[in-house]
Short mmCIF file of C-alpha atoms in Angstrom, two decimals:
data_model
loop_
_atom_site.label_atom_id
_atom_site.label_comp_id
_atom_site.label_asym_id
_atom_site.label_seq_id
_atom_site.Cartn_x
_atom_site.Cartn_y
_atom_site.Cartn_z
CA MET Q 1 266.47 152.64 87.35
CA LYS Q 2 270.07 151.60 86.91
CA ALA Q 3 270.80 155.29 86.38
CA TYR Q 4 269.17 156.15 89.72
CA GLN Q 5 271.20 153.50 91.52
CA ALA Q 6 274.43 154.54 89.79
CA VAL Q 7 273.93 158.20 90.67
CA SER Q 8 272.93 157.46 94.25
CA GLU Q 9 276.07 155.34 94.75
CA THR Q 10 278.48 158.08 93.64
CA ALA Q 11 280.30 160.53 95.87
CA ILE Q 12 277.90 163.40 95.23
CA GLY Q 13 275.60 164.44 98.04
CA GLY Q 14 272.02 163.29 98.56
CA ARG Q 15 270.25 166.31 97.11
CA GLU Q 16 272.71 166.50 94.22
CA ALA Q 17 272.08 162.82 93.46
CA ASP Q 18 268.33 163.37 93.65
CA ALA Q 19 268.62 166.36 91.30
CA ALA Q 20 270.66 164.29 88.82
CA CYS Q 21 267.97 161.60 88.86
CA PHE Q 22 265.23 164.15 88.20
CA ARG Q 23 267.25 165.59 85.31
CA LEU Q 24 267.40 162.10 83.81
CA LEU Q 25 263.68 161.58 84.45
CA LEU Q 26 262.85 164.87 82.72
CA ILE Q 27 264.86 163.82 79.66
CA GLU Q 28 262.88 160.57 79.51
CA LEU Q 29 259.50 162.25 80.04
CA GLU Q 30 260.24 164.84 77.36
CA LYS Q 31 261.31 162.04 75.02
CA ALA Q 32 257.92 160.37 75.57
CA ARG Q 33 256.12 163.69 75.02
CA ASP Q 34 257.92 164.22 71.72
CA ASN Q 35 257.48 160.64 70.46
CA ALA Q 36 254.09 159.28 69.36
CA ASP Q 37 255.21 155.65 69.72
CA PRO Q 38 253.11 153.99 72.46
CA VAL Q 39 255.97 151.58 73.22
CA VAL Q 40 258.29 154.50 74.03
CA ARG Q 41 255.59 156.15 76.17
CA SER Q 42 254.94 152.93 78.06
CA ALA Q 43 258.65 152.33 78.70
CA VAL Q 44 259.12 155.87 79.99
CA LEU Q 45 256.06 155.59 82.22
CA ASP Q 46 257.44 152.34 83.61
CA LYS Q 47 260.72 154.10 84.51
CA HIS Q 48 258.73 156.99 85.98
CA GLN Q 49 256.69 154.65 88.18
CA GLN Q 50 259.81 152.80 89.34
CA MET Q 51 261.65 155.98 90.27
CA TRP Q 52 258.74 157.42 92.24
CA GLY Q 53 258.32 154.04 93.93
CA LEU Q 54 261.96 154.18 95.05
CA ILE Q 55 261.48 157.73 96.29
CA MET Q 56 258.36 156.76 98.22
CA ARG Q 57 260.05 153.76 99.84
CA ALA Q 58 263.13 155.81 100.72
CA ASN Q 59 261.01 158.45 102.42
CA ILE Q 60 258.76 156.01 104.24
CA SER Q 61 261.72 154.32 105.90
CA GLU Q 62 264.14 156.34 107.98
CA THR Q 63 267.31 154.85 106.51
CA GLY Q 64 269.94 156.92 104.76
CA ALA Q 65 270.58 160.61 105.17
CA PRO Q 66 268.43 162.39 107.74
CA THR Q 67 265.62 164.21 105.98
CA PRO Q 68 263.27 166.54 107.83
CA GLN Q 69 259.84 164.97 108.43
CA GLU Q 70 258.11 167.75 106.50
CA ASP Q 71 260.27 167.07 103.42
CA ARG Q 72 259.67 163.33 103.68
CA GLU Q 73 255.91 163.84 103.84
CA LEU Q 74 256.06 166.15 100.82
CA PHE Q 75 258.01 163.60 98.78
CA ILE Q 76 255.55 160.86 99.77
CA ARG Q 77 252.59 163.01 98.65
CA LEU Q 78 254.30 163.92 95.38
CA ALA Q 79 255.21 160.29 94.74
CA ASP Q 80 251.63 159.23 95.38
CA GLN Q 81 250.20 161.87 93.03
CA ALA Q 82 252.77 161.20 90.30
CA GLN Q 83 252.24 157.45 90.46
CA ARG Q 84 248.45 157.75 90.42
CA TYR Q 85 248.55 159.95 87.34
CA GLY Q 86 251.12 157.65 85.74
CA ILE Q 87 248.75 154.70 86.23
CA LYS Q 88 245.92 156.69 84.63
CA MET Q 89 248.20 157.43 81.67
CA LEU Q 90 248.99 153.74 81.24
CA VAL Q 91 245.26 153.06 80.98
CA ASP Q 92 244.27 156.14 78.97
CA SER Q 93 246.74 157.04 76.22
CA SER Q 94 244.90 160.30 75.51
CA LEU Q 95 246.12 161.87 78.76
CA SER Q 96 248.89 164.44 78.53
CA ILE Q 97 252.32 163.71 79.99
CA GLU Q 98 252.76 167.42 80.84
CA PRO Q 99 251.59 167.09 84.49
CA LEU Q 100 254.35 164.53 85.12
CA ILE Q 101 256.91 166.77 83.44
CA GLU Q 102 255.73 169.70 85.56
CA ILE Q 103 256.00 167.72 88.82
CA ALA Q 104 259.51 166.53 87.94
CA ARG Q 105 260.56 170.04 86.89
CA ASN Q 106 259.23 171.57 90.13
CA VAL Q 107 261.02 168.98 92.25
CA LEU Q 108 264.24 169.51 90.31
CA GLU Q 109 264.03 173.29 90.75
CA GLY Q 110 263.51 172.83 94.49
CA LEU Q 111 266.44 170.43 94.77
CA GLU Q 112 268.72 172.72 92.78
CA ALA Q 113 267.72 175.76 94.86
CA THR Q 114 268.39 173.83 98.06
CA SER Q 115 271.76 172.62 96.77
CA VAL Q 116 272.81 176.20 95.98
CA VAL Q 117 271.80 177.41 99.45
CA GLU Q 118 273.63 174.50 101.13
CA SER Q 119 276.69 175.15 98.96
CA ASP Q 120 276.71 178.85 99.87
CA MET Q 121 276.36 178.02 103.55
CA SER Q 122 279.42 175.73 103.52
CA TYR Q 123 281.64 178.71 102.65
CA ASP Q 124 280.30 180.74 105.57
CA VAL Q 125 282.19 178.48 107.98
CA PHE Q 126 285.52 179.96 106.88
#
């Protein structure tokens, strides 16, 4: 979670920081998928749970950058689903990590698409 805090404190914008965090999360989740060691899997799931907890708290409160209500509700639902499945995985080691990878990948793709659109729009002012 130090990585999340470090990225969020840099000069890059909110969505860019969020995308960077999801890139890091994907690396960790894929590492757990490719490693049979239960200690590695547990450590990655712990990071996963912490990150989604931060995202949920950030979207429940209205502090920080203004985020449309619809987006906040979507992030809260995704955080809830991801955390619930993460808890199931902590209890049942036979469950696949792929659903968590898929959620993170989908969020990252959405953040990257939004960043590109916002970037393109900033040039339209000139």
